[in-house]
JSON list of C-alpha atoms and ligand atoms in Angstrom, two decimals:
[
{"chain": "A", "resi": 1, "resn": "UNK", "atom": "CA", "xyz": [111.65, -45.73, 10.82]},
{"chain": "A", "resi": 2, "resn": "UNK", "atom": "CA", "xyz": [109.66, -44.02, 13.55]},
{"chain": "A", "resi": 3, "resn": "UNK", "atom": "CA", "xyz": [109.75, -45.04, 17.19]},
{"chain": "A", "resi": 4, "resn": "UNK", "atom": "CA", "xyz": [107.05, -44.55, 19.80]},
{"chain": "A", "resi": 5, "resn": "UNK", "atom": "CA", "xyz": [108.24, -44.54, 23.40]},
{"chain": "A", "resi": 6, "resn": "UNK", "atom": "CA", "xyz": [105.54, -45.45, 25.90]},
{"chain": "A", "resi": 7, "resn": "UNK", "atom": "CA", "xyz": [105.28, -46.17, 29.61]},
{"chain": "A", "resi": 8, "resn": "UNK", "atom": "CA", "xyz": [103.23, -49.34, 29.40]},
{"chain": "A", "resi": 9, "resn": "UNK", "atom": "CA", "xyz": [101.95, -52.12, 27.23]},
{"chain": "A", "resi": 10, "resn": "UNK", "atom": "CA", "xyz": [98.45, -50.69, 27.23]},
{"chain": "A", "resi": 11, "resn": "UNK", "atom": "CA", "xyz": [99.76, -47.36, 25.95]},
{"chain": "A", "resi": 12, "resn": "UNK", "atom": "CA", "xyz": [101.49, -49.17, 23.07]},
{"chain": "A", "resi": 13, "resn": "UNK", "atom": "CA", "xyz": [98.23, -50.94, 22.21]},
{"chain": "A", "resi": 14, "resn": "UNK", "atom": "CA", "xyz": [96.22, -47.68, 22.43]},
{"chain": "A", "resi": 15, "resn": "UNK", "atom": "CA", "xyz": [98.76, -46.15, 20.04]},
{"chain": "A", "resi": 16, "resn": "UNK", "atom": "CA", "xyz": [98.50, -49.13, 17.70]},
{"chain": "A", "resi": 17, "resn": "UNK", "atom": "CA", "xyz": [94.68, -48.93, 17.63]},
{"chain": "A", "resi": 18, "resn": "UNK", "atom": "CA", "xyz": [94.73, -45.20, 16.87]},
{"chain": "A", "resi": 19, "resn": "UNK", "atom": "CA", "xyz": [97.46, -45.53, 14.25]},
{"chain": "A", "resi": 20, "resn": "UNK", "atom": "CA", "xyz": [95.68, -48.43, 12.51]},
{"chain": "A", "resi": 21, "resn": "UNK", "atom": "CA", "xyz": [92.34, -46.58, 12.46]},
{"chain": "A", "resi": 22, "resn": "UNK", "atom": "CA", "xyz": [93.87, -43.26, 11.42]},
{"chain": "A", "resi": 23, "resn": "UNK", "atom": "CA", "xyz": [96.00, -44.74, 8.65]},
{"chain": "A", "resi": 24, "resn": "UNK", "atom": "CA", "xyz": [93.41, -47.15, 7.19]},
{"chain": "A", "resi": 25, "resn": "UNK", "atom": "CA", "xyz": [90.33, -44.97, 7.86]},
{"chain": "A", "resi": 26, "resn": "UNK", "atom": "CA", "xyz": [88.62, -48.19, 8.95]},
{"chain": "A", "resi": 27, "resn": "UNK", "atom": "CA", "xyz": [87.27, -49.04, 12.36]},
{"chain": "A", "resi": 28, "resn": "UNK", "atom": "CA", "xyz": [87.01, -52.84, 12.69]},
{"chain": "A", "resi": 29, "resn": "UNK", "atom": "CA", "xyz": [89.48, -54.62, 14.95]},
{"chain": "A", "resi": 30, "resn": "UNK", "atom": "CA", "xyz": [89.90, -58.36, 15.41]},
{"chain": "A", "resi": 31, "resn": "UNK", "atom": "CA", "xyz": [91.46, -59.87, 18.54]},
{"chain": "A", "resi": 32, "resn": "UNK", "atom": "CA", "xyz": [91.74, -63.36, 20.01]},
{"chain": "A", "resi": 33, "resn": "UNK", "atom": "CA", "xyz": [89.97, -64.87, 23.00]},
{"chain": "A", "resi": 34, "resn": "UNK", "atom": "CA", "xyz": [92.43, -65.23, 25.85]},
{"chain": "A", "resi": 35, "resn": "UNK", "atom": "CA", "xyz": [94.45, -62.14, 24.96]},
{"chain": "A", "resi": 36, "resn": "UNK", "atom": "CA", "xyz": [95.44, -59.50, 27.48]},
{"chain": "A", "resi": 37, "resn": "UNK", "atom": "CA", "xyz": [96.28, -56.28, 25.70]},
{"chain": "A", "resi": 38, "resn": "UNK", "atom": "CA", "xyz": [95.89, -53.86, 28.58]},
{"chain": "A", "resi": 39, "resn": "UNK", "atom": "CA", "xyz": [93.49, -52.20, 30.98]},
{"chain": "A", "resi": 40, "resn": "UNK", "atom": "CA", "xyz": [92.80, -48.73, 29.54]},
{"chain": "A", "resi": 41, "resn": "UNK", "atom": "CA", "xyz": [89.47, -48.50, 27.71]},
{"chain": "A", "resi": 42, "resn": "UNK", "atom": "CA", "xyz": [90.70, -49.00, 24.12]},
{"chain": "A", "resi": 43, "resn": "UNK", "atom": "CA", "xyz": [93.05, -51.85, 24.96]},
{"chain": "A", "resi": 44, "resn": "UNK", "atom": "CA", "xyz": [90.49, -53.35, 27.33]},
{"chain": "A", "resi": 45, "resn": "UNK", "atom": "CA", "xyz": [88.11, -53.62, 24.38]},
{"chain": "A", "resi": 46, "resn": "UNK", "atom": "CA", "xyz": [90.54, -56.10, 22.85]},
{"chain": "A", "resi": 47, "resn": "UNK", "atom": "CA", "xyz": [91.40, -57.86, 26.11]},
{"chain": "A", "resi": 48, "resn": "UNK", "atom": "CA", "xyz": [89.42, -61.11, 26.42]},
{"chain": "A", "resi": 49, "resn": "UNK", "atom": "CA", "xyz": [91.19, -62.89, 29.22]},
{"chain": "A", "resi": 50, "resn": "UNK", "atom": "CA", "xyz": [89.00, -62.67, 32.34]},
{"chain": "A", "resi": 51, "resn": "UNK", "atom": "CA", "xyz": [85.55, -61.10, 32.52]},
{"chain": "A", "resi": 52, "resn": "UNK", "atom": "CA", "xyz": [86.44, -59.50, 35.88]},
{"chain": "A", "resi": 53, "resn": "UNK", "atom": "CA", "xyz": [88.95, -57.30, 34.01]},
{"chain": "A", "resi": 54, "resn": "UNK", "atom": "CA", "xyz": [86.04, -55.71, 32.08]},
{"chain": "A", "resi": 55, "resn": "UNK", "atom": "CA", "xyz": [83.40, -55.83, 34.81]},
{"chain": "A", "resi": 56, "resn": "UNK", "atom": "CA", "xyz": [81.55, -52.54, 35.51]},
{"chain": "A", "resi": 57, "resn": "UNK", "atom": "CA", "xyz": [83.37, -50.56, 32.80]},
{"chain": "A", "resi": 58, "resn": "UNK", "atom": "CA", "xyz": [80.31, -50.52, 30.53]},
{"chain": "A", "resi": 59, "resn": "UNK", "atom": "CA", "xyz": [80.33, -50.44, 26.78]},
{"chain": "A", "resi": 60, "resn": "UNK", "atom": "CA", "xyz": [83.81, -50.50, 25.32]},
{"chain": "A", "resi": 61, "resn": "UNK", "atom": "CA", "xyz": [85.04, -49.66, 21.80]},
{"chain": "A", "resi": 62, "resn": "UNK", "atom": "CA", "xyz": [82.71, -50.60, 18.96]},
{"chain": "A", "resi": 63, "resn": "UNK", "atom": "CA", "xyz": [83.83, -52.57, 15.94]},
{"chain": "A", "resi": 64, "resn": "UNK", "atom": "CA", "xyz": [85.78, -55.20, 17.89]},
{"chain": "A", "resi": 65, "resn": "UNK", "atom": "CA", "xyz": [85.28, -58.93, 17.25]},
{"chain": "A", "resi": 66, "resn": "UNK", "atom": "CA", "xyz": [87.05, -61.83, 18.99]},
{"chain": "A", "resi": 67, "resn": "UNK", "atom": "CA", "xyz": [87.92, -65.20, 17.54]},
{"chain": "A", "resi": 68, "resn": "UNK", "atom": "CA", "xyz": [89.45, -68.31, 19.17]},
{"chain": "A", "resi": 69, "resn": "UNK", "atom": "CA", "xyz": [93.21, -68.44, 19.58]},
{"chain": "A", "resi": 70, "resn": "UNK", "atom": "CA", "xyz": [94.74, -71.45, 17.85]},
{"chain": "A", "resi": 71, "resn": "UNK", "atom": "CA", "xyz": [96.84, -73.56, 20.20]},
{"chain": "A", "resi": 72, "resn": "UNK", "atom": "CA", "xyz": [98.49, -76.48, 18.50]},
{"chain": "A", "resi": 73, "resn": "UNK", "atom": "CA", "xyz": [99.90, -78.11, 21.64]},
{"chain": "A", "resi": 74, "resn": "UNK", "atom": "CA", "xyz": [96.48, -78.64, 23.21]},
{"chain": "A", "resi": 75, "resn": "UNK", "atom": "CA", "xyz": [94.15, -77.94, 20.32]},
{"chain": "A", "resi": 76, "resn": "UNK", "atom": "CA", "xyz": [90.55, -78.11, 21.53]},
{"chain": "A", "resi": 77, "resn": "UNK", "atom": "CA", "xyz": [89.50, -79.26, 18.08]},
{"chain": "A", "resi": 78, "resn": "UNK", "atom": "CA", "xyz": [92.06, -82.05, 17.93]},
{"chain": "A", "resi": 79, "resn": "UNK", "atom": "CA", "xyz": [94.29, -80.48, 15.29]},
{"chain": "A", "resi": 80, "resn": "UNK", "atom": "CA", "xyz": [97.99, -81.19, 14.99]},
{"chain": "A", "resi": 81, "resn": "UNK", "atom": "CA", "xyz": [100.63, -78.47, 14.83]},
{"chain": "A", "resi": 82, "resn": "UNK", "atom": "CA", "xyz": [100.57, -78.80, 11.05]},
{"chain": "A", "resi": 83, "resn": "UNK", "atom": "CA", "xyz": [96.82, -78.24, 10.74]},
{"chain": "A", "resi": 84, "resn": "UNK", "atom": "CA", "xyz": [95.99, -76.13, 13.80]},
{"chain": "A", "resi": 85, "resn": "UNK", "atom": "CA", "xyz": [95.05, -72.60, 12.84]},
{"chain": "A", "resi": 86, "resn": "UNK", "atom": "CA", "xyz": [93.38, -73.43, 9.53]},
{"chain": "A", "resi": 87, "resn": "UNK", "atom": "CA", "xyz": [90.02, -73.25, 11.29]},
{"chain": "A", "resi": 88, "resn": "UNK", "atom": "CA", "xyz": [90.76, -69.65, 12.28]},
{"chain": "A", "resi": 89, "resn": "UNK", "atom": "CA", "xyz": [91.19, -68.63, 8.67]},
{"chain": "A", "resi": 90, "resn": "UNK", "atom": "CA", "xyz": [87.99, -70.54, 7.83]},
{"chain": "A", "resi": 91, "resn": "UNK", "atom": "CA", "xyz": [86.15, -68.77, 10.66]},
{"chain": "A", "resi": 92, "resn": "UNK", "atom": "CA", "xyz": [87.44, -65.38, 9.54]},
{"chain": "A", "resi": 93, "resn": "UNK", "atom": "CA", "xyz": [86.41, -65.94, 5.94]},
{"chain": "A", "resi": 94, "resn": "UNK", "atom": "CA", "xyz": [83.16, -67.90, 6.42]},
{"chain": "A", "resi": 95, "resn": "UNK", "atom": "CA", "xyz": [81.76, -66.18, 9.51]},
{"chain": "A", "resi": 96, "resn": "UNK", "atom": "CA", "xyz": [83.29, -62.80, 10.21]},
{"chain": "A", "resi": 97, "resn": "UNK", "atom": "CA", "xyz": [83.90, -61.59, 6.64]},
{"chain": "A", "resi": 98, "resn": "UNK", "atom": "CA", "xyz": [80.75, -63.19, 5.25]},
{"chain": "A", "resi": 99, "resn": "UNK", "atom": "CA", "xyz": [78.31, -62.35, 8.04]},
{"chain": "A", "resi": 100, "resn": "UNK", "atom": "CA", "xyz": [79.63, -59.34, 9.95]},
{"chain": "A", "resi": 101, "resn": "UNK", "atom": "CA", "xyz": [81.87, -57.10, 7.87]},
{"chain": "A", "resi": 102, "resn": "UNK", "atom": "CA", "xyz": [84.08, -57.21, 4.80]},
{"chain": "A", "resi": 103, "resn": "UNK", "atom": "CA", "xyz": [87.87, -57.51, 5.12]},
{"chain": "A", "resi": 104, "resn": "UNK", "atom": "CA", "xyz": [88.12, -54.04, 3.56]},
{"chain": "A", "resi": 105, "resn": "UNK", "atom": "CA", "xyz": [86.63, -52.67, 6.79]},
{"chain": "A", "resi": 106, "resn": "UNK", "atom": "CA", "xyz": [89.31, -54.17, 9.04]},
{"chain": "A", "resi": 107, "resn": "UNK", "atom": "CA", "xyz": [91.85, -51.73, 10.46]},
{"chain": "A", "resi": 108, "resn": "UNK", "atom": "CA", "xyz": [93.91, -54.38, 12.29]},
{"chain": "A", "resi": 109, "resn": "UNK", "atom": "CA", "xyz": [94.12, -57.94, 13.57]},
{"chain": "A", "resi": 110, "resn": "UNK", "atom": "CA", "xyz": [96.07, -57.95, 16.83]},
{"chain": "A", "resi": 111, "resn": "UNK", "atom": "CA", "xyz": [98.03, -61.14, 17.51]},
{"chain": "A", "resi": 112, "resn": "UNK", "atom": "CA", "xyz": [100.02, -62.11, 20.60]},
{"chain": "A", "resi": 113, "resn": "UNK", "atom": "CA", "xyz": [102.72, -64.56, 19.47]},
{"chain": "A", "resi": 114, "resn": "UNK", "atom": "CA", "xyz": [102.59, -65.95, 23.02]},
{"chain": "A", "resi": 115, "resn": "UNK", "atom": "CA", "xyz": [99.50, -65.62, 25.18]},
{"chain": "A", "resi": 116, "resn": "UNK", "atom": "CA", "xyz": [100.99, -65.37, 28.62]},
{"chain": "A", "resi": 117, "resn": "UNK", "atom": "CA", "xyz": [98.02, -64.05, 30.57]},
{"chain": "A", "resi": 118, "resn": "UNK", "atom": "CA", "xyz": [95.28, -66.26, 29.19]},
{"chain": "A", "resi": 119, "resn": "UNK", "atom": "CA", "xyz": [92.64, -67.27, 31.75]},
{"chain": "A", "resi": 120, "resn": "UNK", "atom": "CA", "xyz": [93.90, -70.86, 31.63]},
{"chain": "A", "resi": 121, "resn": "UNK", "atom": "CA", "xyz": [97.20, -69.59, 33.13]},
{"chain": "A", "resi": 122, "resn": "UNK", "atom": "CA", "xyz": [99.06, -71.72, 30.59]},
{"chain": "A", "resi": 123, "resn": "UNK", "atom": "CA", "xyz": [101.28, -69.96, 28.10]},
{"chain": "A", "resi": 124, "resn": "UNK", "atom": "CA", "xyz": [100.00, -70.57, 24.61]},
{"chain": "A", "resi": 125, "resn": "UNK", "atom": "CA", "xyz": [101.93, -70.04, 21.38]},
{"chain": "A", "resi": 126, "resn": "UNK", "atom": "CA", "xyz": [100.53, -68.95, 18.07]},
{"chain": "A", "resi": 127, "resn": "UNK", "atom": "CA", "xyz": [101.32, -71.62, 15.44]},
{"chain": "A", "resi": 128, "resn": "UNK", "atom": "CA", "xyz": [103.84, -70.43, 12.84]},
{"chain": "A", "resi": 129, "resn": "UNK", "atom": "CA", "xyz": [101.66, -71.86, 10.08]},
{"chain": "A", "resi": 130, "resn": "UNK", "atom": "CA", "xyz": [98.75, -69.69, 11.15]},
{"chain": "A", "resi": 131, "resn": "UNK", "atom": "CA", "xyz": [100.89, -66.56, 10.90]},
{"chain": "A", "resi": 132, "resn": "UNK", "atom": "CA", "xyz": [101.58, -67.50, 7.30]},
{"chain": "A", "resi": 133, "resn": "UNK", "atom": "CA", "xyz": [97.86, -68.07, 6.69]},
{"chain": "A", "resi": 134, "resn": "UNK", "atom": "CA", "xyz": [97.06, -64.72, 8.26]},
{"chain": "A", "resi": 135, "resn": "UNK", "atom": "CA", "xyz": [99.57, -63.05, 5.95]},
{"chain": "A", "resi": 136, "resn": "UNK", "atom": "CA", "xyz": [97.73, -64.62, 3.02]},
{"chain": "A", "resi": 137, "resn": "UNK", "atom": "CA", "xyz": [94.36, -63.56, 4.41]},
{"chain": "A", "resi": 138, "resn": "UNK", "atom": "CA", "xyz": [95.69, -60.02, 4.65]},
{"chain": "A", "resi": 139, "resn": "UNK", "atom": "CA", "xyz": [95.59, -59.60, 0.91]},
{"chain": "A", "resi": 140, "resn": "UNK", "atom": "CA", "xyz": [91.78, -59.41, 1.16]},
{"chain": "A", "resi": 141, "resn": "UNK", "atom": "CA", "xyz": [92.12, -56.49, 3.51]},
{"chain": "A", "resi": 142, "resn": "UNK", "atom": "CA", "xyz": [94.96, -54.60, 1.89]},
{"chain": "A", "resi": 143, "resn": "UNK", "atom": "CA", "xyz": [93.89, -51.62, -0.22]},
{"chain": "A", "resi": 144, "resn": "UNK", "atom": "CA", "xyz": [94.22, -52.45, -3.94]},
{"chain": "B", "resi": 1, "resn": "PLP", "atom": "C1", "xyz": [100.75, -58.72, 25.18]},
{"chain": "B", "resi": 1, "resn": "PLP", "atom": "C2", "xyz": [100.47, -57.65, 26.18]},
{"chain": "B", "resi": 1, "resn": "PLP", "atom": "N1", "xyz": [100.03, -56.46, 25.73]},
{"chain": "B", "resi": 1, "resn": "PLP", "atom": "C3", "xyz": [99.74, -55.47, 26.62]},
{"chain": "B", "resi": 1, "resn": "PLP", "atom": "C4", "xyz": [99.90, -55.66, 27.97]},
{"chain": "B", "resi": 1, "resn": "PLP", "atom": "C5", "xyz": [99.57, -54.52, 28.91]},
{"chain": "B", "resi": 1, "resn": "PLP", "atom": "O1", "xyz": [100.74, -54.05, 29.48]},
{"chain": "B", "resi": 1, "resn": "PLP", "atom": "P1", "xyz": [100.74, -53.07, 30.74]},
{"chain": "B", "resi": 1, "resn": "PLP", "atom": "O2", "xyz": [100.26, -53.88, 31.91]},
{"chain": "B", "resi": 1, "resn": "PLP", "atom": "O3", "xyz": [102.16, -52.62, 30.85]},
{"chain": "B", "resi": 1, "resn": "PLP", "atom": "O4", "xyz": [99.81, -51.93, 30.43]},
{"chain": "B", "resi": 1, "resn": "PLP", "atom": "C6", "xyz": [100.36, -56.87, 28.46]},
{"chain": "B", "resi": 1, "resn": "PLP", "atom": "C7", "xyz": [100.52, -57.07, 29.90]},
{"chain": "B", "resi": 1, "resn": "PLP", "atom": "O5", "xyz": [100.77, -58.15, 30.38]},
{"chain": "B", "resi": 1, "resn": "PLP", "atom": "C8", "xyz": [100.64, -57.90, 27.55]},
{"chain": "B", "resi": 1, "resn": "PLP", "atom": "O6", "xyz": [101.07, -59.11, 27.97]}
]
């Protein structure tokens, strides 16, 4: 096991982006609306919490797409905790992977288990079921 000591969350995310791109030789990154992953330029490209956090910093990293964060407790689409999150997998497969890029081009999907800094100021938790779905979806992206 290797350990990376950093001074901040954003440094950890910068390291994760570089490691994922270097190791996979892919450039696409998927993050969730509402996430706060840091304020340096790479991490800020994933951050999608408040537009003021990105304002006046110009074009950020390319290859980044954002998708809605599933939130079973107050699901905007009326899902229950059992079904919430399925629409994310559907969106990934039917929109992102079909229309934008193939899963083989994805270096990483960055997930906050708890979104604590979302613009709504409410803490939101990622449904356990969705994590399992994401693990299944991963097989599309994993090298054969
Ligand atoms: C999930 C997550 N990642 C990254 C960061 C960025 O951390 P820092 O402010 O230490 O750079 C935060 C900060 O709140 C965070 O909540």
